[in-house]
Rosetta silent file (secondary structure, phi, psi, omega in degrees, C-alpha in Angstrom):
SEQUENCE: QVQLVESGGGLVQAGGSLRLSCAASGRTFSNYAMGWFRQAPGKEREFVATISWSGGSTDYADSVKGRFTISRDNAKNTVYLQMNSLKPEDTAVYYCAASPSKVVITTRYEYNYWGQGTQVTVSS
SCORE:     score description
SCORE:     0.000 S_00000001
   1 L     0.000  143.752  174.498 -103.946  -50.159   23.573 S_00000001
   2 E  -124.060  127.513  176.013 -102.217  -46.858   24.213 S_00000001
   3 E  -103.380  133.994 -176.976 -103.418  -43.689   22.521 S_00000001
   4 E  -124.938  133.409  179.392 -100.885  -40.903   22.048 S_00000001
   5 E  -131.402  116.524  179.270 -101.599  -37.314   21.080 S_00000001
   6 E   -88.511  154.105  174.386  -98.780  -34.858   20.377 S_00000001
   7 E  -154.592  166.475  174.740  -99.034  -31.087   20.629 S_00000001
   8 L   104.088   -3.853  178.013  -96.796  -28.045   20.734 S_00000001
   9 L   -71.152  171.544  179.130  -95.396  -27.993   17.231 S_00000001
  10 E   164.552 -165.926 -179.681  -95.237  -24.856   15.139 S_00000001
  11 E  -104.233  130.220 -179.078  -93.075  -22.401   13.251 S_00000001
  12 E  -142.866  151.671  176.624  -90.029  -20.952   14.986 S_00000001
  13 E   -79.426  155.351  176.332  -86.934  -19.068   13.907 S_00000001
  14 L   -55.111  137.131 -176.555  -83.509  -20.658   14.086 S_00000001
  15 L    92.527  -11.424 -178.805  -82.135  -20.396   17.608 S_00000001
  16 L   -83.832 -174.341 -176.438  -85.585  -20.489   19.127 S_00000001
  17 L  -132.093  152.577  171.369  -87.276  -23.038   21.361 S_00000001
  18 E  -143.117  153.045  173.976  -90.353  -25.237   21.367 S_00000001
  19 E  -123.740  115.979  176.536  -91.776  -27.688   23.868 S_00000001
  20 E   -90.594  145.750  174.857  -93.606  -30.706   22.545 S_00000001
  21 E  -124.491  151.419  176.236  -96.046  -32.655   24.680 S_00000001
  22 E  -137.625  112.250 -179.813  -97.450  -36.116   24.215 S_00000001
  23 E   -94.400  131.277 -178.003 -100.514  -37.106   26.226 S_00000001
  24 E  -110.349  146.590  173.685 -101.138  -40.814   26.696 S_00000001
  25 E  -143.152  162.435 -178.651 -104.334  -42.645   27.507 S_00000001
  26 E   110.495 -118.978 -177.427 -105.322  -46.260   27.740 S_00000001
  27 L   -75.603  170.536 -174.769 -103.008  -48.635   29.538 S_00000001
  28 L   -59.415  115.054 -174.477 -100.783  -47.695   32.463 S_00000001
  29 H   -58.712  -38.858 -175.413  -98.431  -45.028   31.183 S_00000001
  30 H   -72.432   -4.144  175.672  -95.640  -45.890   33.611 S_00000001
  31 H   -82.483   -3.935 -171.470  -95.393  -49.386   32.133 S_00000001
  32 L  -121.940  138.244  162.019  -93.884  -47.966   28.967 S_00000001
  33 E   -73.943  150.780 -178.242  -90.644  -46.433   27.853 S_00000001
  34 E  -123.209  150.801  179.449  -91.351  -43.426   25.656 S_00000001
  35 E  -141.630  158.475  170.860  -89.569  -42.054   22.655 S_00000001
  36 E  -117.882  135.439  176.493  -89.590  -39.158   20.237 S_00000001
  37 E  -129.344  165.476  176.401  -88.862  -39.656   16.548 S_00000001
  38 E  -144.397  155.083  179.923  -88.978  -37.320   13.587 S_00000001
  39 E  -140.866  118.299  176.008  -89.423  -37.584    9.863 S_00000001
  40 L   -92.055  157.950 -179.359  -88.460  -34.966    7.333 S_00000001
  41 L   -55.932  129.966  177.768  -89.854  -35.016    3.781 S_00000001
  42 L    77.263    5.626 -178.655  -88.209  -37.715    1.696 S_00000001
  43 L  -121.015  162.989  177.203  -86.317  -39.137    4.659 S_00000001
  44 L   -73.151  155.215  173.993  -86.640  -42.105    6.955 S_00000001
  45 L   -69.854  131.146 -175.060  -88.161  -41.698   10.393 S_00000001
  46 E  -124.056  151.772  178.997  -85.279  -41.213   12.808 S_00000001
  47 E   -68.477  140.960  175.854  -84.743  -41.523   16.521 S_00000001
  48 E  -118.149  -54.598 -175.905  -84.543  -38.316   18.554 S_00000001
  49 E  -159.295  154.771  177.727  -84.823  -39.163   22.257 S_00000001
  50 E  -143.396  154.602 -179.987  -86.016  -41.844   24.649 S_00000001
  51 E  -141.669  139.584 -179.120  -86.817  -42.080   28.342 S_00000001
  52 L   -72.365  172.046 -175.248  -87.280  -45.098   30.586 S_00000001
  53 L   -58.315  -35.228 -177.359  -90.494  -45.865   32.418 S_00000001
  54 L   -89.899  -14.138 -174.121  -89.325  -44.136   35.602 S_00000001
  55 L    88.145    0.647 -175.839  -87.598  -41.231   33.900 S_00000001
  56 L   -78.202  -19.030  179.372  -84.306  -42.306   35.401 S_00000001
  57 L  -128.132  140.432  176.888  -82.613  -43.051   32.086 S_00000001
  58 E  -138.153  160.727  174.546  -82.548  -41.081   28.870 S_00000001
  59 E  -150.170  151.932 -175.065  -80.751  -41.267   25.535 S_00000001
  60 E  -137.304  152.488  168.453  -80.482  -38.891   22.600 S_00000001
  61 L   -66.728  147.169 -179.470  -79.468  -38.834   18.987 S_00000001
  62 L   -57.113  -33.496 -175.369  -76.081  -37.188   18.542 S_00000001
  63 L   -67.582  -17.673 -176.898  -77.669  -34.484   16.410 S_00000001
  64 L  -118.696   -4.886 -179.180  -79.779  -33.200   19.329 S_00000001
  65 L   -57.648  134.639 -179.288  -77.567  -33.852   22.367 S_00000001
  66 L    85.435  -11.794  179.949  -77.145  -30.744   24.456 S_00000001
  67 L  -115.335  -35.335 -177.554  -80.098  -29.021   22.755 S_00000001
  68 E  -108.666  149.018  176.462  -83.096  -31.269   23.410 S_00000001
  69 E  -135.780  126.149  176.212  -84.346  -32.665   26.723 S_00000001
  70 E   -99.187  141.685  177.468  -86.878  -35.449   27.153 S_00000001
  71 E  -150.152  167.587  179.024  -88.867  -35.751   30.365 S_00000001
  72 E  -145.492  153.740  174.391  -92.036  -37.380   31.620 S_00000001
  73 E  -127.273  100.258 -176.054  -94.679  -36.873   34.266 S_00000001
  74 L   -68.274  -24.853  177.082  -96.265  -40.216   35.058 S_00000001
  75 L   -69.758  -26.477 -179.844  -98.920  -38.557   37.215 S_00000001
  76 L  -105.129    2.610 -179.559 -100.070  -36.615   34.149 S_00000001
  77 L    53.148   44.642 -174.117  -99.481  -39.427   31.639 S_00000001
  78 E  -136.925  140.449  172.487  -97.410  -37.045   29.566 S_00000001
  79 E  -117.621  146.155 -175.035  -93.973  -37.019   27.982 S_00000001
  80 E  -123.618  156.017  170.277  -92.261  -33.829   26.893 S_00000001
  81 E  -134.656  106.618  175.790  -89.534  -32.801   24.490 S_00000001
  82 E   -87.018  122.287 -175.783  -87.935  -29.452   25.212 S_00000001
  83 E  -117.982  116.108  179.136  -86.141  -28.255   22.090 S_00000001
  84 L  -115.997  163.967  178.394  -83.680  -25.373   22.356 S_00000001
  85 L    49.467   48.515 -175.350  -81.277  -23.783   19.878 S_00000001
  86 L   -65.137  146.715 -179.782  -83.373  -25.070   17.018 S_00000001
  87 L  -121.115  157.062  177.333  -81.846  -25.357   13.564 S_00000001
  88 H   -55.635  -33.158 -179.734  -83.471  -25.508   10.134 S_00000001
  89 H   -71.915   -5.757  172.991  -82.396  -29.150    9.889 S_00000001
  90 H   -82.934   -5.936  179.277  -84.656  -29.927   12.875 S_00000001
  91 L   -61.311  124.800 -177.597  -87.653  -29.287   10.617 S_00000001
  92 E  -179.120  171.362  165.813  -89.771  -32.445   10.537 S_00000001
  93 E   -87.579  127.226 -177.963  -92.922  -34.092   11.771 S_00000001
  94 E  -102.931  132.076 -178.705  -92.258  -35.213   15.342 S_00000001
  95 E  -119.694  139.539  167.677  -93.856  -38.381   16.661 S_00000001
  96 E  -100.439  155.740 -175.546  -94.030  -39.776   20.159 S_00000001
  97 E  -147.826  154.517 -179.313  -94.096  -43.507   20.681 S_00000001
  98 E  -121.674  134.957  178.230  -94.540  -46.031   23.496 S_00000001
  99 E  -122.661  135.599  178.993  -92.583  -49.233   24.027 S_00000001
 100 L   -74.965    1.055 -175.441  -93.484  -51.958   26.536 S_00000001
 101 L   -72.196  -22.482  179.846  -89.791  -52.607   27.130 S_00000001
 102 L    76.009  -38.028 -179.953  -89.617  -49.969   29.924 S_00000001
 103 L   -85.014  170.318 -179.842  -85.900  -49.296   29.371 S_00000001
 104 L   -63.539  135.362 -177.331  -84.544  -46.734   26.913 S_00000001
 105 L  -133.598  128.039 -177.371  -85.024  -47.863   23.328 S_00000001
 106 L  -104.617  -11.297 -178.192  -83.539  -46.146   20.285 S_00000001
 107 L   -97.076  133.778 -173.663  -84.888  -48.342   17.492 S_00000001
 108 H   -67.347  -22.353 -175.919  -88.346  -47.539   16.168 S_00000001
 109 H   -72.850  -11.838  177.816  -89.233  -51.199   15.649 S_00000001
 110 H   -88.439   -3.146 -177.987  -89.395  -51.715   19.413 S_00000001
 111 L   -99.972  128.364 -175.579  -92.228  -49.194   19.738 S_00000001
 112 L   -92.264  -28.556 -172.058  -95.765  -50.533   19.520 S_00000001
 113 E  -126.268  140.446 -175.981  -97.802  -47.338   19.695 S_00000001
 114 E  -133.828  146.682  171.389  -97.447  -44.074   17.817 S_00000001
 115 L   -83.827 -178.312 -176.536  -99.063  -40.685   17.836 S_00000001
 116 L   -86.549  -12.858  177.201 -100.239  -38.846   14.735 S_00000001
 117 L    95.605  154.186  175.636  -97.316  -36.421   14.754 S_00000001
 118 E  -136.836  135.960 -174.539  -96.879  -32.683   15.097 S_00000001
 119 E   -81.105  131.580  171.587  -95.127  -30.450   12.579 S_00000001
 120 E  -119.357  123.768  178.982  -92.055  -28.471   13.624 S_00000001
 121 E  -124.240  124.319 -179.677  -90.724  -25.933   11.148 S_00000001
 122 E  -113.176  118.084 -178.893  -87.552  -23.964   11.816 S_00000001
 123 E   -92.640  148.477 -178.766  -86.911  -21.007    9.548 S_00000001
 124 L   -89.737    0.000    0.000  -83.430  -19.683    8.844 S_00000001
């Protein structure tokens, strides 16, 4: 089992920045690829970013490329999502997830473990 706890969400004005963190506990963190997903009201949960077990590979949704950066610190069992130039359409609950595949994974069905989510609200 892997337990994931997100933090860092909040209310920010358009153009602002937030940094989300996801702390993992349980099994060896470096055995897992990590991902960030988000879900807005009335919409499906969608992929945002993913990072391989070593941090050497990353991938992003087109909607966030150039604005968001995913990173991880395996010594701290933590994955981060730095979000810059935020837009109102980034408003959603953000979830981190862990996949045993180790490589970058963009589909949510490949992720076995999920956090409880953290709310991000971007005002215009």
